[in-house]
Amino acid sequence: MSRLVMKFGGTSVADLERIRRVARLVAAEVAAGKQVAVVVSAMSGKTNELVAWTDGAGRAAEGLAESDAEYDAVVASGEQVTAGLLAMTLRNMGHDARSWMGWQVPIITDEAHGRARIDDIPADNLLAAFDKGEIAVIAGFQGVTREGRIATLGRGGSDTSAVAIAAAVGGSCDIYTDVDGVYTTDPRIEQKARKLARISYEEMLEMASLGAKVLQTRSVELAMAQRVPVRVLSSFVEPGEAPGQGTIVCDEEEIVEKRIVSGVAYSRDEAKITLLGLPDHPGVSSTIFSRLADANVNVDMIVQSRARTSDIANMEFTVGKRDAGRAMEIVNAVKAEIGFEDATVNEDVAKVSVIGVGMRSHAGVAKTMFGALAEKGVNIQVISTSEIKISVLIDAAYTELAVRALHAAYGLDKL
Ligand code: ADP
Ligand code: ASP
Ligand code: MG
């Protein structure tokens, strides 16, 4: 019997009517003879509300950041509610179903509260539920540390719960959301975005880590490493209607139609820090970036250039917006030690990226990108590239303009 993990995001379980719709989708898979486990998110908006409550209770003021077990105790509660409600709804439809919290499965995580990683999922309990013909409805986003505390997996983490459970039970994973697949870019920004029938794990990984929040980055990493078959599809189907094919996330070799660029992603979650008048000698970057790393601040793009005056350099780098304040404190703390002139931070920036495995073998992708942005008068502040993506940092006000211009420049509206 094939095993399937179905994951439903916040908008898919936003109210009781939608939970009933989810229950019908689950029932259809059970009727098709599959052993089904379901992973649910909190009702849409709930996690934001819970996070705001923890801020209000003094989490931010006390500087506890996210590494707080009590933060997790609060924000994990949203998923508990939906797991119970869906299990109840399924039972009322005549199915054998029960809810499972992360600690009951158990989904064992490390101790990094607020952004924990899954270490292990012993599959025995879920396999026993399958054997009994019971539908396991699992609270997403949460697990339990070896110390026995509730931990959460970072925002969007229910995707990762679902993929990890699929890997643990040897099943495939269907991610149901409010769009019917992975698009060439965020369909909320570009109406001409096209649905991709298939996307490679690698491209999906880049898309997710560069801002396309349709799948949490870690979930794609896991799917790629464990070879979990993943589909993204819409839960917004009427009774009796099939959810369609969605998008299949798979190996590159399984994709027949070859594209140079598959998608455009954007992120407004960036802040740029500029250091002017740095002494240009060995050890300067090492000091700055090791201090940032010690404070758990992730650095993304980095550029350094020699100023006109010899022995003087300027440097720019980006960090996540929520780390910007901390990064500036660290930079200012090493100012005297290093001896640079000035440090400034700019939070009005966005990163826009084009992604495609075809870049490995085709020249001219950067030329098209820079040409399209120049034509719209969008200034590029920082550039970074990898084998299958090019990212630029621009003024945040131009994000949508840039996304649409690039989408058109690579002909993605005509796929
Ligand atoms: P869920 O609550 O189901 O987890 P999310 O809001 O996390 O849903 O992710 C779905 C959203 O991702 C879509 O509504 C869409 O706006 C956004 N998105 C961004 N980029 C893309 C893309 N390339 N393809 C599809 N959706 C995208
Ligand atoms: N509810 C959590 C969040 O909003 C996890 C998830 O939905 O994936 O981040
Ligand atoms: Mg999500």
Tab-separated table of C-alpha atoms and ligand atoms in Angstrom:
chain	number	residue	atom	x	y	z
A	1	MET	CA	0.000	0.000	0.000
A	2	SER	CA	1.476	3.361	-0.901
A	3	ARG	CA	2.015	5.929	1.807
A	4	LEU	CA	1.206	9.580	1.451
A	5	VAL	CA	1.800	12.612	3.661
A	6	MET	CA	-0.596	15.467	2.862
A	7	LYS	CA	0.324	18.903	4.224
A	8	PHE	CA	-2.152	21.769	4.471
A	9	GLY	CA	-0.969	25.360	5.008
A	10	GLY	CA	-2.608	28.134	7.004
A	11	THR	CA	-5.022	29.434	4.378
A	12	SER	CA	-6.149	25.865	3.651
A	13	VAL	CA	-7.295	25.419	7.275
A	14	ALA	CA	-8.333	29.031	7.899
A	15	ASP	CA	-11.857	28.149	9.100
A	16	LEU	CA	-14.120	25.172	9.745
A	17	GLU	CA	-15.505	25.145	6.209
A	18	ARG	CA	-11.985	24.908	4.794
A	19	ILE	CA	-11.101	22.213	7.323
A	20	ARG	CA	-14.086	20.221	6.026
A	21	ARG	CA	-12.775	20.694	2.497
A	22	VAL	CA	-9.383	19.418	3.635
A	23	ALA	CA	-11.070	16.416	5.253
A	24	ARG	CA	-12.749	15.592	1.930
A	25	LEU	CA	-9.376	15.709	0.136
A	26	VAL	CA	-7.894	13.401	2.767
A	27	ALA	CA	-10.868	11.038	2.518
A	28	ALA	CA	-10.439	10.835	-1.272
A	29	GLU	CA	-6.841	9.617	-0.879
A	30	VAL	CA	-7.890	7.079	1.746
A	31	ALA	CA	-10.637	5.872	-0.594
A	32	ALA	CA	-7.988	5.484	-3.304
A	33	GLY	CA	-6.314	2.915	-1.028
A	34	LYS	CA	-3.439	4.959	0.398
A	35	GLN	CA	-2.131	5.015	3.940
A	36	VAL	CA	-2.392	8.689	4.811
A	37	ALA	CA	-0.791	10.942	7.402
A	38	VAL	CA	-1.752	14.607	7.421
A	39	VAL	CA	0.340	17.561	8.569
A	40	VAL	CA	-1.417	20.822	9.346
A	41	SER	CA	-0.350	24.424	9.897
A	42	ALA	CA	-2.049	26.848	12.246
A	43	MET	CA	-5.065	28.737	10.877
A	44	SER	CA	-3.851	31.599	8.719
A	45	GLY	CA	-2.742	34.640	10.718
A	46	LYS	CA	-2.633	32.639	13.957
A	47	THR	CA	1.141	32.216	14.147
A	48	ASN	CA	1.668	35.937	13.513
A	49	GLU	CA	-0.725	36.693	16.348
A	50	LEU	CA	1.078	34.306	18.683
A	51	VAL	CA	4.485	35.748	17.764
A	52	ALA	CA	3.150	39.261	18.457
A	53	TRP	CA	1.954	38.096	21.873
A	54	THR	CA	5.412	36.804	22.742
A	55	ASP	CA	6.837	40.184	21.697
A	56	GLY	CA	4.271	41.902	23.892
A	57	ALA	CA	5.094	39.652	26.830
A	58	GLY	CA	8.629	40.955	26.768
A	59	ARG	CA	10.508	38.475	24.634
A	60	ALA	CA	12.109	41.153	22.454
A	61	ALA	CA	12.580	43.598	25.334
A	62	GLU	CA	14.509	41.064	27.333
A	63	GLY	CA	16.672	40.334	24.315
A	64	LEU	CA	15.841	36.658	24.459
A	65	ALA	CA	15.543	36.586	20.681
A	66	GLU	CA	14.077	33.359	19.341
A	67	SER	CA	16.245	31.059	21.363
A	68	ASP	CA	13.515	30.869	23.934
A	69	ALA	CA	11.710	27.677	24.847
A	70	GLU	CA	8.711	29.709	26.016
A	71	TYR	CA	8.450	31.368	22.593
A	72	ASP	CA	8.102	27.866	21.173
A	73	ALA	CA	5.566	26.824	23.826
A	74	VAL	CA	3.388	29.731	22.681
A	75	VAL	CA	3.793	29.672	18.902
A	76	ALA	CA	3.439	25.882	18.606
A	77	SER	CA	-0.088	26.090	19.994
A	78	GLY	CA	-1.690	27.152	16.710
A	79	GLU	CA	-0.971	23.801	15.097
A	80	GLN	CA	-2.376	21.901	18.091
A	81	VAL	CA	-5.773	23.478	17.453
A	82	THR	CA	-5.957	22.615	13.756
A	83	ALA	CA	-4.698	19.050	14.270
A	84	GLY	CA	-7.492	18.439	16.778
A	85	LEU	CA	-10.143	20.095	14.632
A	86	LEU	CA	-9.223	18.136	11.509
A	87	ALA	CA	-9.090	14.825	13.392
A	88	MET	CA	-12.549	15.611	14.841
A	89	THR	CA	-13.920	16.487	11.411
A	90	LEU	CA	-12.573	13.257	9.912
A	91	ARG	CA	-14.101	11.234	12.742
A	92	ASN	CA	-17.438	12.940	12.179
A	93	MET	CA	-17.203	11.799	8.563
A	94	GLY	CA	-16.838	8.214	9.776
A	95	HIS	CA	-13.058	7.872	9.547
A	96	ASP	CA	-10.733	6.584	12.178
A	97	ALA	CA	-8.421	9.520	12.885
A	98	ARG	CA	-6.477	11.019	15.772
A	99	SER	CA	-4.295	14.053	16.359
A	100	TRP	CA	-0.575	13.823	17.113
A	101	MET	CA	1.515	16.601	18.619
A	102	GLY	CA	5.223	16.774	17.782
A	103	TRP	CA	6.191	15.240	21.151
A	104	GLN	CA	3.784	12.359	20.693
A	105	VAL	CA	5.083	11.217	17.300
A	106	PRO	CA	7.868	12.024	18.424
A	107	ILE	CA	9.573	14.498	16.102
A	108	ILE	CA	12.911	14.921	17.844
A	109	THR	CA	14.772	18.169	17.234
A	110	ASP	CA	17.959	19.860	18.322
A	111	GLU	CA	17.908	22.562	21.009
A	112	ALA	CA	17.848	25.600	18.685
A	113	HIS	CA	14.496	26.988	19.781
A	114	GLY	CA	12.638	29.008	17.183
A	115	ARG	CA	14.619	27.483	14.322
A	116	ALA	CA	15.148	23.902	15.410
A	117	ARG	CA	16.244	21.173	13.025
A	118	ILE	CA	14.775	17.708	13.056
A	119	ASP	CA	17.262	15.094	14.269
A	120	ASP	CA	15.095	11.997	14.162
A	121	ILE	CA	11.550	10.735	13.699
A	122	PRO	CA	11.096	7.193	15.002
A	123	ALA	CA	8.391	5.890	12.666
A	124	ASP	CA	6.944	3.142	14.900
A	125	ASN	CA	3.922	5.058	16.174
A	126	LEU	CA	2.895	6.275	12.749
A	127	LEU	CA	3.405	2.867	11.162
A	128	ALA	CA	1.239	1.342	13.915
A	129	ALA	CA	-1.466	3.923	13.138
A	130	PHE	CA	-1.260	2.996	9.439
A	131	ASP	CA	-1.591	-0.696	10.328
A	132	LYS	CA	-4.747	0.054	12.301
A	133	GLY	CA	-6.160	1.970	9.332
A	134	GLU	CA	-6.065	5.186	11.370
A	135	ILE	CA	-5.404	8.580	9.805
A	136	ALA	CA	-2.656	10.365	11.730
A	137	VAL	CA	-3.246	14.123	11.844
A	138	ILE	CA	0.031	15.690	12.905
A	139	ALA	CA	0.628	19.225	14.166
A	140	GLY	CA	3.215	20.747	11.813
A	141	PHE	CA	5.984	23.204	12.737
A	142	GLN	CA	6.667	21.568	16.120
A	143	GLY	CA	8.853	18.895	17.612
A	144	VAL	CA	10.399	18.076	20.939
A	145	THR	CA	13.999	18.456	22.091
A	146	ARG	CA	15.851	15.662	23.846
A	147	GLU	CA	15.364	17.734	27.007
A	148	GLY	CA	11.622	17.295	26.507
A	149	ARG	CA	10.817	20.897	25.558
A	150	ILE	CA	8.603	21.884	22.639
A	151	ALA	CA	10.617	23.332	19.756
A	152	THR	CA	9.507	24.967	16.496
A	153	LEU	CA	11.147	24.667	13.104
A	154	GLY	CA	11.225	28.285	11.910
A	155	ARG	CA	8.503	30.123	9.999
A	156	GLY	CA	6.985	28.005	7.260
A	157	GLY	CA	8.281	24.923	9.071
A	158	SER	CA	5.226	22.718	8.555
A	159	ASP	CA	6.528	22.007	5.044
A	160	THR	CA	9.620	20.547	6.673
A	161	SER	CA	7.540	18.526	9.156
A	162	ALA	CA	5.670	16.993	6.221
A	163	VAL	CA	8.729	16.112	4.135
A	164	ALA	CA	10.545	14.698	7.177
A	165	ILE	CA	7.576	12.517	8.079
A	166	ALA	CA	7.300	11.307	4.474
A	167	ALA	CA	10.987	10.379	4.604
A	168	ALA	CA	10.511	8.599	7.943
A	169	VAL	CA	7.578	6.454	6.779
A	170	GLY	CA	8.860	5.957	3.250
A	171	GLY	CA	6.083	7.875	1.522
A	172	SER	CA	5.596	10.735	-0.870
A	173	CYS	CA	4.572	14.238	0.139
A	174	ASP	CA	1.804	16.447	-1.244
A	175	ILE	CA	1.976	20.068	-0.124
A	176	TYR	CA	-1.452	21.677	-0.414
A	177	THR	CA	-1.500	25.465	-0.403
A	178	ASP	CA	-3.386	28.489	-1.764
A	179	VAL	CA	-1.782	28.330	-5.225
A	180	ASP	CA	-2.029	25.331	-7.543
A	181	GLY	CA	1.704	24.807	-7.912
A	182	VAL	CA	5.086	26.447	-8.169
A	183	TYR	CA	5.014	29.350	-10.589
A	184	THR	CA	7.703	31.092	-12.625
A	185	THR	CA	7.429	33.855	-10.035
A	186	ASP	CA	5.105	34.831	-7.192
A	187	PRO	CA	1.681	34.956	-8.887
A	188	ARG	CA	0.677	37.679	-6.428
A	189	ILE	CA	3.207	40.025	-8.018
A	190	GLU	CA	3.063	38.973	-11.653
A	191	GLN	CA	-0.289	37.843	-13.006
A	192	LYS	CA	1.431	36.485	-16.101
A	193	ALA	CA	3.388	33.990	-13.990
A	194	ARG	CA	3.036	30.445	-15.353
A	195	LYS	CA	2.700	27.255	-13.437
A	196	LEU	CA	5.637	24.870	-13.830
A	197	ALA	CA	4.633	21.237	-14.398
A	198	ARG	CA	7.977	20.165	-12.939
A	199	ILE	CA	10.868	21.843	-11.184
A	200	SER	CA	14.170	20.301	-10.135
A	201	TYR	CA	15.080	19.981	-6.448
A	202	GLU	CA	18.048	22.247	-7.049
A	203	GLU	CA	16.066	25.025	-8.672
A	204	MET	CA	13.352	24.762	-6.031
A	205	LEU	CA	15.992	24.983	-3.336
A	206	GLU	CA	17.368	28.211	-4.820
A	207	MET	CA	13.866	29.631	-5.376
A	208	ALA	CA	12.932	28.914	-1.755
A	209	SER	CA	16.129	30.236	-0.237
A	210	LEU	CA	15.916	33.363	-2.406
A	211	GLY	CA	12.457	34.227	-1.148
A	212	ALA	CA	9.723	32.149	-2.870
A	213	LYS	CA	7.957	31.121	0.289
A	214	VAL	CA	5.802	28.440	-1.310
A	215	LEU	CA	8.111	25.820	0.287
A	216	GLN	CA	10.374	26.278	3.306
A	217	THR	CA	14.018	25.985	2.198
A	218	ARG	CA	14.807	23.252	4.702
A	219	SER	CA	11.938	21.116	3.380
A	220	VAL	CA	13.459	21.161	-0.104
A	221	GLU	CA	16.919	20.351	1.251
A	222	LEU	CA	15.464	17.358	3.034
A	223	ALA	CA	13.430	16.210	0.050
A	224	MET	CA	16.523	16.431	-2.140
A	225	ALA	CA	18.755	14.589	0.325
A	226	GLN	CA	16.228	11.841	1.070
A	227	ARG	CA	14.791	11.688	-2.436
A	228	VAL	CA	11.228	12.320	-1.226
A	229	PRO	CA	8.810	12.826	-4.129
A	230	VAL	CA	7.117	16.189	-3.524
A	231	ARG	CA	4.129	17.803	-5.245
A	232	VAL	CA	2.731	21.285	-4.655
A	233	LEU	CA	-0.979	21.669	-5.288
A	234	SER	CA	-4.069	23.654	-4.394
A	235	SER	CA	-6.463	22.785	-1.595
A	236	PHE	CA	-8.995	25.216	-3.053
A	237	VAL	CA	-11.067	22.690	-4.951
A	238	GLU	CA	-14.804	22.250	-4.804
A	239	PRO	CA	-16.423	19.001	-3.615
A	240	GLY	CA	-16.013	16.320	-6.247
A	241	GLU	CA	-13.345	18.283	-8.088
A	242	ALA	CA	-9.810	16.831	-8.323
A	243	PRO	CA	-6.941	19.062	-7.160
A	244	GLY	CA	-5.180	18.887	-10.539
A	245	GLN	CA	-1.595	17.945	-11.203
A	246	GLY	CA	0.132	20.749	-9.354
A	247	THR	CA	3.905	20.958	-9.669
A	248	ILE	CA	6.188	17.974	-9.226
A	249	VAL	CA	9.533	18.654	-7.540
A	250	CYS	CA	11.924	16.054	-8.920
A	251	ASP	CA	15.378	15.238	-10.257
A	252	GLU	CA	16.672	17.381	-13.082
A	253	GLU	CA	16.915	14.305	-15.342
A	254	GLU	CA	13.157	13.801	-15.094
A	255	ILE	CA	12.454	17.144	-16.726
A	256	VAL	CA	12.116	16.934	-20.474
A	257	GLU	CA	11.635	20.551	-21.449
A	258	LYS	CA	14.909	22.371	-20.823
A	259	ARG	CA	14.760	25.991	-19.783
A	260	ILE	CA	17.632	28.377	-19.223
A	261	VAL	CA	15.811	30.343	-16.558
A	262	SER	CA	12.950	28.743	-14.607
A	263	GLY	CA	11.963	31.447	-12.218
A	264	VAL	CA	12.348	34.841	-10.610
A	265	ALA	CA	12.336	35.208	-6.822
A	266	TYR	CA	12.500	38.197	-4.532
A	267	SER	CA	13.086	38.901	-0.888
A	268	ARG	CA	12.403	42.080	1.028
A	269	ASP	CA	13.982	40.605	4.095
A	270	GLU	CA	17.425	42.137	3.486
A	271	ALA	CA	19.417	44.968	5.006
A	272	LYS	CA	22.641	46.328	3.559
A	273	ILE	CA	25.536	47.412	5.723
A	274	THR	CA	28.227	49.650	4.233
A	275	LEU	CA	31.666	50.112	5.771
A	276	LEU	CA	33.720	52.985	4.376
A	277	GLY	CA	37.422	53.613	4.663
A	278	LEU	CA	38.574	50.197	5.834
A	279	PRO	CA	42.302	49.531	6.080
A	280	ASP	CA	43.141	47.233	3.157
A	281	HIS	CA	45.234	44.527	4.774
A	282	PRO	CA	44.860	40.835	5.673
A	283	GLY	CA	42.645	39.983	8.650
A	284	VAL	CA	40.103	42.801	8.406
A	285	SER	CA	37.305	40.739	6.827
A	286	SER	CA	38.174	37.846	9.067
A	287	THR	CA	37.669	39.963	12.207
A	288	ILE	CA	34.360	41.428	11.062
A	289	PHE	CA	32.802	38.216	9.818
A	290	SER	CA	33.987	36.045	12.666
A	291	ARG	CA	32.382	38.452	15.157
A	292	LEU	CA	29.143	38.366	13.166
A	293	ALA	CA	29.264	34.571	13.006
A	294	ASP	CA	29.876	34.349	16.760
A	295	ALA	CA	26.661	36.300	17.257
A	296	ASN	CA	24.785	33.962	14.867
A	297	VAL	CA	24.263	36.692	12.276
A	298	ASN	CA	24.076	35.186	8.800
A	299	VAL	CA	25.740	37.202	6.078
A	300	ASP	CA	24.560	36.809	2.511
A	301	MET	CA	25.998	39.027	-0.242
A	302	ILE	CA	29.441	40.564	0.217
A	303	VAL	CA	31.370	43.008	-1.982
A	304	GLN	CA	34.625	44.706	-1.265
A	305	SER	CA	36.372	47.215	-3.466
A	306	ARG	CA	39.584	49.174	-3.253
A	307	ALA	CA	39.028	52.928	-2.887
A	308	ARG	CA	40.942	55.390	-5.049
A	309	THR	CA	43.338	56.056	-2.206
A	310	SER	CA	45.680	53.132	-1.835
A	311	ASP	CA	45.450	50.960	1.288
A	312	ILE	CA	41.799	51.899	1.785
A	313	ALA	CA	38.852	49.652	0.926
A	314	ASN	CA	35.075	49.888	1.115
A	315	MET	CA	32.836	46.961	1.901
A	316	GLU	CA	29.149	46.208	1.623
A	317	PHE	CA	27.302	43.137	2.844
A	318	THR	CA	23.739	42.063	3.515
A	319	VAL	CA	22.129	40.443	6.535
A	320	GLY	CA	18.527	39.512	7.313
A	321	LYS	CA	16.464	42.560	8.293
A	322	ARG	CA	15.797	41.265	11.783
A	323	ASP	CA	19.555	40.918	12.376
A	324	ALA	CA	20.418	44.413	11.115
A	325	GLY	CA	20.435	46.121	14.516
A	326	ARG	CA	22.593	43.439	16.073
A	327	ALA	CA	24.972	43.466	13.093
A	328	MET	CA	25.428	47.239	13.408
A	329	GLU	CA	26.184	46.908	17.121
A	330	ILE	CA	28.853	44.327	16.339
A	331	VAL	CA	30.352	46.379	13.524
A	332	ASN	CA	30.487	49.494	15.695
A	333	ALA	CA	32.066	47.510	18.499
A	334	VAL	CA	35.023	46.535	16.276
A	335	LYS	CA	35.340	50.012	14.723
A	336	ALA	CA	38.176	51.143	16.976
A	337	GLU	CA	40.000	47.818	16.678
A	338	ILE	CA	39.881	47.827	12.876
A	339	GLY	CA	39.919	51.530	12.285
A	340	PHE	CA	37.385	52.212	9.542
A	341	GLU	CA	35.708	55.584	8.917
A	342	ASP	CA	32.011	54.977	8.834
A	343	ALA	CA	29.304	52.306	8.993
A	344	THR	CA	25.756	52.777	7.690
A	345	VAL	CA	22.750	50.508	7.317
A	346	ASN	CA	20.055	50.615	4.634
A	347	GLU	CA	16.909	48.568	5.163
A	348	ASP	CA	15.115	49.801	2.034
A	349	VAL	CA	16.642	47.164	-0.180
A	350	ALA	CA	15.364	44.013	-1.864
A	351	LYS	CA	17.091	41.072	-3.451
A	352	VAL	CA	15.781	39.934	-6.814
A	353	SER	CA	17.106	36.718	-8.331
A	354	VAL	CA	16.795	34.674	-11.496
A	355	ILE	CA	17.197	30.920	-11.182
A	356	GLY	CA	17.752	28.170	-13.715
A	357	VAL	CA	19.870	25.075	-14.186
A	358	GLY	CA	20.324	26.082	-17.848
A	359	MET	CA	22.690	28.844	-16.681
A	360	ARG	CA	25.399	26.239	-16.271
A	361	SER	CA	25.664	25.828	-19.994
A	362	HIS	CA	24.420	29.123	-21.412
A	363	ALA	CA	26.194	32.445	-21.597
A	364	GLY	CA	24.399	35.775	-21.621
A	365	VAL	CA	21.986	35.270	-18.718
A	366	ALA	CA	23.567	38.111	-16.734
A	367	LYS	CA	23.595	40.374	-19.769
A	368	THR	CA	19.836	39.927	-20.208
A	369	MET	CA	19.246	40.592	-16.509
A	370	PHE	CA	21.282	43.760	-16.310
A	371	GLY	CA	19.892	45.016	-19.629
A	372	ALA	CA	16.284	44.525	-18.514
A	373	LEU	CA	16.903	46.334	-15.214
A	374	ALA	CA	18.752	49.204	-16.922
A	375	GLU	CA	15.892	49.675	-19.351
A	376	LYS	CA	13.534	50.220	-16.406
A	377	GLY	CA	15.994	52.554	-14.692
A	378	VAL	CA	16.608	50.160	-11.793
A	379	ASN	CA	20.025	50.664	-10.236
A	380	ILE	CA	21.961	47.594	-9.094
A	381	GLN	CA	23.696	47.971	-5.729
A	382	VAL	CA	25.231	44.518	-5.199
A	383	ILE	CA	25.478	41.440	-7.413
A	384	SER	CA	26.066	37.844	-6.429
A	385	THR	CA	26.056	34.701	-8.511
A	386	SER	CA	26.218	30.962	-8.130
A	387	GLU	CA	26.132	28.179	-10.690
A	388	ILE	CA	22.362	28.372	-11.195
A	389	LYS	CA	21.324	31.836	-10.014
A	390	ILE	CA	22.103	35.530	-10.265
A	391	SER	CA	20.937	37.884	-7.521
A	392	VAL	CA	20.938	41.662	-7.439
A	393	LEU	CA	20.275	43.993	-4.568
A	394	ILE	CA	18.122	46.970	-5.524
A	395	ASP	CA	16.068	49.762	-3.949
A	396	ALA	CA	13.044	48.019	-2.370
A	397	ALA	CA	10.657	50.458	-4.072
A	398	TYR	CA	11.475	48.819	-7.422
A	399	THR	CA	10.939	45.200	-6.366
A	400	GLU	CA	7.752	44.543	-8.299
A	401	LEU	CA	8.929	46.468	-11.352
A	402	ALA	CA	12.157	44.455	-11.407
A	403	VAL	CA	10.405	41.099	-10.954
A	404	ARG	CA	8.023	41.826	-13.833
A	405	ALA	CA	10.781	43.155	-16.092
A	406	LEU	CA	12.919	40.049	-15.548
A	407	HIS	CA	9.954	37.712	-15.936
A	408	ALA	CA	9.301	39.242	-19.362
A	409	ALA	CA	12.975	39.457	-20.342
A	410	TYR	CA	13.416	35.680	-20.041
A	411	GLY	CA	10.109	34.967	-21.792
A	412	LEU	CA	8.700	33.252	-18.707
A	413	ASP	CA	5.209	34.547	-19.479
A	414	LYS	CA	5.294	32.471	-22.669
A	415	LEU	CA	6.452	29.132	-21.261
B	1	ADP	P1	0.961	27.998	3.176
B	1	ADP	O1	0.250	28.808	4.204
B	1	ADP	O2	0.062	27.046	2.448
B	1	ADP	O3	2.206	27.346	3.696
B	1	ADP	P2	2.579	30.102	1.980
B	1	ADP	O4	1.959	31.453	2.097
B	1	ADP	O5	3.659	29.746	2.912
B	1	ADP	O6	1.390	29.019	2.039
B	1	ADP	O7	3.111	29.861	0.485
B	1	ADP	C1	2.243	30.057	-0.620
B	1	ADP	C2	2.490	31.447	-1.213
B	1	ADP	O8	3.797	31.488	-1.766
B	1	ADP	C3	1.590	31.781	-2.386
B	1	ADP	O9	0.369	32.336	-1.953
B	1	ADP	C4	2.435	32.761	-3.188
B	1	ADP	O10	2.046	34.105	-2.984
B	1	ADP	C5	3.842	32.596	-2.628
B	1	ADP	N1	4.836	32.382	-3.680
B	1	ADP	C6	5.996	33.056	-3.794
B	1	ADP	N2	6.675	32.647	-4.862
B	1	ADP	C7	5.944	31.679	-5.456
B	1	ADP	C8	6.128	30.874	-6.619
B	1	ADP	N3	7.215	30.981	-7.395
B	1	ADP	N4	5.169	29.977	-6.943
B	1	ADP	C9	4.071	29.851	-6.172
B	1	ADP	N5	3.830	30.600	-5.065
B	1	ADP	C10	4.754	31.501	-4.701
B	2	ASP	N1	2.307	28.194	11.230
B	2	ASP	C1	3.736	28.313	11.021
B	2	ASP	C2	4.066	29.621	10.328
B	2	ASP	O1	3.164	30.396	10.037
B	2	ASP	C3	4.309	27.155	10.266
B	2	ASP	C4	3.743	26.933	8.896
B	2	ASP	O2	2.648	27.394	8.613
B	2	ASP	O3	4.410	26.286	8.083
B	2	ASP	O4	5.191	29.909	10.105
B	3	MG	MG	4.178	28.043	4.020
